[in-house]
Coordinates of C-alpha atoms in Angstrom, one line a residue:
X1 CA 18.3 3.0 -27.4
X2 CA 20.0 3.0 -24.3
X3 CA 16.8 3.7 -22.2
X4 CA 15.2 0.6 -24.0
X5 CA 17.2 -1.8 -23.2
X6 CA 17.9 -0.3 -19.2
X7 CA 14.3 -0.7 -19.5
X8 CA 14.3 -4.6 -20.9
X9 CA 17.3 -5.5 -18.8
X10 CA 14.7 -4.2 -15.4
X11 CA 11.8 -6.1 -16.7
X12 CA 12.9 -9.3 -16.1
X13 CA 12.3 -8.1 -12.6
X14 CA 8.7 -7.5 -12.6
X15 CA 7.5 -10.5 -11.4
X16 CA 9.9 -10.9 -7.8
X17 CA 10.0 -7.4 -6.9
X18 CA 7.4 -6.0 -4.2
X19 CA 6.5 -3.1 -2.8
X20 CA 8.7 -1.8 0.0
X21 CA 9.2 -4.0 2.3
X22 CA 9.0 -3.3 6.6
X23 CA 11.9 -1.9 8.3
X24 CA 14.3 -5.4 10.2
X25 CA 15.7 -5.2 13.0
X26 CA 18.7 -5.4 11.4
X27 CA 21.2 -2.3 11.4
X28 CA 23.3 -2.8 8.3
X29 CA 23.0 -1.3 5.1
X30 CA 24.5 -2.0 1.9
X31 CA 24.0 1.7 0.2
X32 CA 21.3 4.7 0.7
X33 CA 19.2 7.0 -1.2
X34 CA 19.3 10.7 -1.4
X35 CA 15.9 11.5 -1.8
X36 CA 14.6 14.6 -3.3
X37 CA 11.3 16.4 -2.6
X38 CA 9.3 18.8 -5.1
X39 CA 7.9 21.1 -2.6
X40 CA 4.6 22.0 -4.4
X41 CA 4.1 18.4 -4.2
X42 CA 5.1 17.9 -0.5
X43 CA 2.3 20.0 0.3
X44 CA -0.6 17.7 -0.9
X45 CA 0.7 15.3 1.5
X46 CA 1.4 17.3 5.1
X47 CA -0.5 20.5 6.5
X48 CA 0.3 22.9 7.4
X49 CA 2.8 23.2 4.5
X50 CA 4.7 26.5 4.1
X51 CA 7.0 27.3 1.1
X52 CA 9.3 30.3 1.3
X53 CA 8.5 32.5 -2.0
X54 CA 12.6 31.8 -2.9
X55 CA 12.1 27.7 -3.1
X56 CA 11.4 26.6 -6.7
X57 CA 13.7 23.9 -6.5
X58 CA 13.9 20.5 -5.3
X59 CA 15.0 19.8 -1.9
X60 CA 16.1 17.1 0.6
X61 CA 13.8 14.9 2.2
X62 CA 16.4 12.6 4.0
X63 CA 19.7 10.4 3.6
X64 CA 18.3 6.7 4.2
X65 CA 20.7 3.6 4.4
X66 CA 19.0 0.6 2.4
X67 CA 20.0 -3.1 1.7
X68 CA 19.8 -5.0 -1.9
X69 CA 17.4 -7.1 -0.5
X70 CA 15.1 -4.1 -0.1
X71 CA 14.9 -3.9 3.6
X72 CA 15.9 -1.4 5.2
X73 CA 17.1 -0.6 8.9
X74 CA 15.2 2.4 10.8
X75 CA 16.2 3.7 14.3
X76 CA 19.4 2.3 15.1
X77 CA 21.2 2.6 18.8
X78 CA 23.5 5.9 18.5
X79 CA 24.1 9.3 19.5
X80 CA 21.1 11.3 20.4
X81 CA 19.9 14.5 18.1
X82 CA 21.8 17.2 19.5
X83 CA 20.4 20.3 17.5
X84 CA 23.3 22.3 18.6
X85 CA 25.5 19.9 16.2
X86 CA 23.4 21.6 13.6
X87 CA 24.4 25.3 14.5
X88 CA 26.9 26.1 11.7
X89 CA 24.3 24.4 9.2
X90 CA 21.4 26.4 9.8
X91 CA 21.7 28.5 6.3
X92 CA 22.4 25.5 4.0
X93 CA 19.3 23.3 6.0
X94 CA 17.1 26.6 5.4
X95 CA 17.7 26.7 1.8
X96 CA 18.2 23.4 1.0
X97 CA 16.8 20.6 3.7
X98 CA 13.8 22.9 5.0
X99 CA 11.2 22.0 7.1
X100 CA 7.9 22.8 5.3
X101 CA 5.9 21.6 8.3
X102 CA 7.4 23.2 10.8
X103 CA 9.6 25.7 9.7
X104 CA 12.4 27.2 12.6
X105 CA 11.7 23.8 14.5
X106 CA 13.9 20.9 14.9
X107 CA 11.0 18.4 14.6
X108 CA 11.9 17.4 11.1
X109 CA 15.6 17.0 11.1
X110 CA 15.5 15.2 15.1
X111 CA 12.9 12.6 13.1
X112 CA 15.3 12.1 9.8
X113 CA 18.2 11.6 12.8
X114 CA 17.0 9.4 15.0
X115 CA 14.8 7.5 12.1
X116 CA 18.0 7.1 9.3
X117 CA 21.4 9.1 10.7
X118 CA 21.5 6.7 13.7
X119 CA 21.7 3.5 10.8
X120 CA 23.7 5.4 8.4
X121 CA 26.3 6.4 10.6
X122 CA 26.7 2.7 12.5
X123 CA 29.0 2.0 9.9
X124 CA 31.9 4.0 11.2
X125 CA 32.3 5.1 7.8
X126 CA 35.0 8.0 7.2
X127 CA 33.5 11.4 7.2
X128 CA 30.1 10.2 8.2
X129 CA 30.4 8.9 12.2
X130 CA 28.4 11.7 13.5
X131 CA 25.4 14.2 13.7
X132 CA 27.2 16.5 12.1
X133 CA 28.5 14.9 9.4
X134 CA 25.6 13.3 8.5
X135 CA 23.7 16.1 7.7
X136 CA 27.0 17.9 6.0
X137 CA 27.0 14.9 3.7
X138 CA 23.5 15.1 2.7
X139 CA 24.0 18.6 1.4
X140 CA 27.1 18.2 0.1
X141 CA 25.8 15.3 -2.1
X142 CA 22.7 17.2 -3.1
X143 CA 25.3 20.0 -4.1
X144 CA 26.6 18.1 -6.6
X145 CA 23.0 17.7 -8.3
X146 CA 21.3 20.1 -10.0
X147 CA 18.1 18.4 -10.6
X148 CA 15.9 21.2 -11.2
X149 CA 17.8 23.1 -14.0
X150 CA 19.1 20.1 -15.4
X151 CA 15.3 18.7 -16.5
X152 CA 14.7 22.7 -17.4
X153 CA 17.6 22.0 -20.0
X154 CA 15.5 19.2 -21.1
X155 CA 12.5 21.1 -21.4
X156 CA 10.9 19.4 -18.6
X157 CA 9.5 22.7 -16.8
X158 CA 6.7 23.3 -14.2
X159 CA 3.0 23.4 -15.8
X160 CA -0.5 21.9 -15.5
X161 CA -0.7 21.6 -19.0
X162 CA 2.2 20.1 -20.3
X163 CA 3.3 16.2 -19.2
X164 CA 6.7 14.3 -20.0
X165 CA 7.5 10.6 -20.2
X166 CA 9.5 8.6 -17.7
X167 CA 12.1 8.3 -20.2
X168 CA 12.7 12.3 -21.0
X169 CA 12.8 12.6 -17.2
X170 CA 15.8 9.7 -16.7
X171 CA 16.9 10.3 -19.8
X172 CA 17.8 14.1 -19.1
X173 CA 19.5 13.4 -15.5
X174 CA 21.3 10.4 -16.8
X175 CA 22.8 11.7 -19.7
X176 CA 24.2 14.6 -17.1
X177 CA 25.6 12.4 -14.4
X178 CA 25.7 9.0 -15.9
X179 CA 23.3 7.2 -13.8
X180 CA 19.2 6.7 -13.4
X181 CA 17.3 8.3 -10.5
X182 CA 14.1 6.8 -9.2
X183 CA 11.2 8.4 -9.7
X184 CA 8.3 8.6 -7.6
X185 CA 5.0 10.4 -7.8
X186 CA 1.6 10.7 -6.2
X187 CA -1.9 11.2 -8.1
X188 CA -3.5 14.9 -8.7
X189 CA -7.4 15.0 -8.6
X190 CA -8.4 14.0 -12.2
X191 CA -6.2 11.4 -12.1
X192 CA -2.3 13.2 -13.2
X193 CA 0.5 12.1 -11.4
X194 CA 3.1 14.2 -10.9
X195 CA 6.7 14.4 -9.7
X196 CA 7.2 13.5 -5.8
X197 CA 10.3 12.6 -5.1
X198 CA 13.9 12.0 -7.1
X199 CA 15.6 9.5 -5.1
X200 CA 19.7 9.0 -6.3
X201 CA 21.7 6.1 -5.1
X202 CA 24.9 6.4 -3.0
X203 CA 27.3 3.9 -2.2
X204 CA 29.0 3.1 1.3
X205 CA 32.1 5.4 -0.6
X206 CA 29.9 7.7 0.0
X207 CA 29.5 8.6 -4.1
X208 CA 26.7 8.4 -6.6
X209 CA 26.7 4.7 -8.4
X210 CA 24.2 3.5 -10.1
X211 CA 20.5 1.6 -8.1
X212 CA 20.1 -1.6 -8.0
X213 CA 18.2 -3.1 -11.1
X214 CA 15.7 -4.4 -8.2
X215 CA 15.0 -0.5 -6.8
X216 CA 14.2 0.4 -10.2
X217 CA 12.0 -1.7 -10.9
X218 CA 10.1 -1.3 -7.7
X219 CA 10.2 2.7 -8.5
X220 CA 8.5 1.6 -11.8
X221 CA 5.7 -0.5 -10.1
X222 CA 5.3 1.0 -7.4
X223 CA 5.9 4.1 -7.5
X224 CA 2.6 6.1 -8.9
X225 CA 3.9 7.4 -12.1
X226 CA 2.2 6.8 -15.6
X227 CA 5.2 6.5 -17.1
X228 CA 3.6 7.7 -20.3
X229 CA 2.2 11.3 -18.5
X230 CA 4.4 12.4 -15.8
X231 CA 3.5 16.7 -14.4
X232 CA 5.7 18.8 -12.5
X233 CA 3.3 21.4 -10.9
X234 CA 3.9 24.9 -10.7
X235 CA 3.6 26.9 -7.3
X236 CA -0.2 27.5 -6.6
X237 CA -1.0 31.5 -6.4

């Protein structure tokens, strides 16, 4: 009951909510996503893409600052990546914010840096003014989520064969930690979509809340899942 009408109270929105819009020149942010990445599915989308044997789990893909209006600010004036402010992070970004691409590089974190941490950071915001902190807070919010055995408590398990609706998947991480995530997915040959990315909002407090009816919405229309047949692929062999 309580999906149904999160879902009614959304659709209202349908008709004044786009697909994501360009980044403005603008550098402020009203809250930002932590978004999520199922590796197998990463890697029918860059190449080379290489998983260590140990990752069966979702990952980070970045910490971007957004606005309700659903722009967005990208490359902000700001410190310059320093990998060195990375040093004492190495083990946590291995196992948890890994570069698939490029693995034992500093090509993916530099981009996520100078692309997002430079915006989300302008803010002067307590415990997130620097490199460093940046990318602590990232994994310290993903620590708090357990995405991946929280939809194997649901049921909701890798397989080709089996599919789950959009409302088992919310549904099993809401009723955890008390607020939707947005889903996104891209298409499989024959037509399945599958599980992309789990993006989770956080507030300028730096905590979970809850997205913005408009963001969910947009995840809805425009963000490749058949909300009625939704895969999460297992490693290939």
């Amino acid at each position: 009951m309580r999906f149904a009408i999160f879902l009614a109270a959304i659709v209202l929105l349908a008709a004044s909510v786009e697909a994501k819009p360009a980044p403005s020149k603008d550098n402020s942010w009203d809250f930002m996503l932590l978004s999520l990445l199922w590796p197998e599915q990463e890697c029918r989308h860059i190449k080379p893409c290489i998983v260590p044997e140990s990752v069966n789990y979702f990952t980070i893909h970045g910490l971007w600052p957004e606005r309700a209006d659903m722009t967005y600010p990208e490359h902000c004036p700001g410190e310059g990546f320093d990998h060195s402010a990375l040093d004492g992070l190495r083990d946590q970004l291995n196992a948890w914010w890994p570069d698939f691409k490029s693995p034992g590089s500093n090509d993916f974190y530099q981009h996520e840096w100078s692309t997002h941490g430079t915006c989300a950071t302008g803010k002067s915001i307590e415990g997130m003014r620097t490199q460093t902190e940046y990318f602590t807070l990232a994994l310290s919010l993903r620590e708090r989520l357990n995405t991946t055995d929280v939809l194997a408590a649901a049921g909701i398990k890798p397989s080709h064969e089996q599919s789950y609706t959009l409302e088992a998947i919310q549904k099993a991480i809401s009723k955890t930690y008390g607020f939707y995530p947005l889903l996104y997915c891209s298409t499989e040959k024959g037509g399945k979509t599958a599980i992309w990315q789990i993006k989770y909002c956080v507030g300028a407090d730096l905590d979970f809340m809850d997205c913005p009816a408009n963001e969910l919405q947009r995840a809805i229309d425009h963000g490749g899942c058949n909300i009625e047949a939704i895969y999460l692929m297992p490693k290939e062999n």
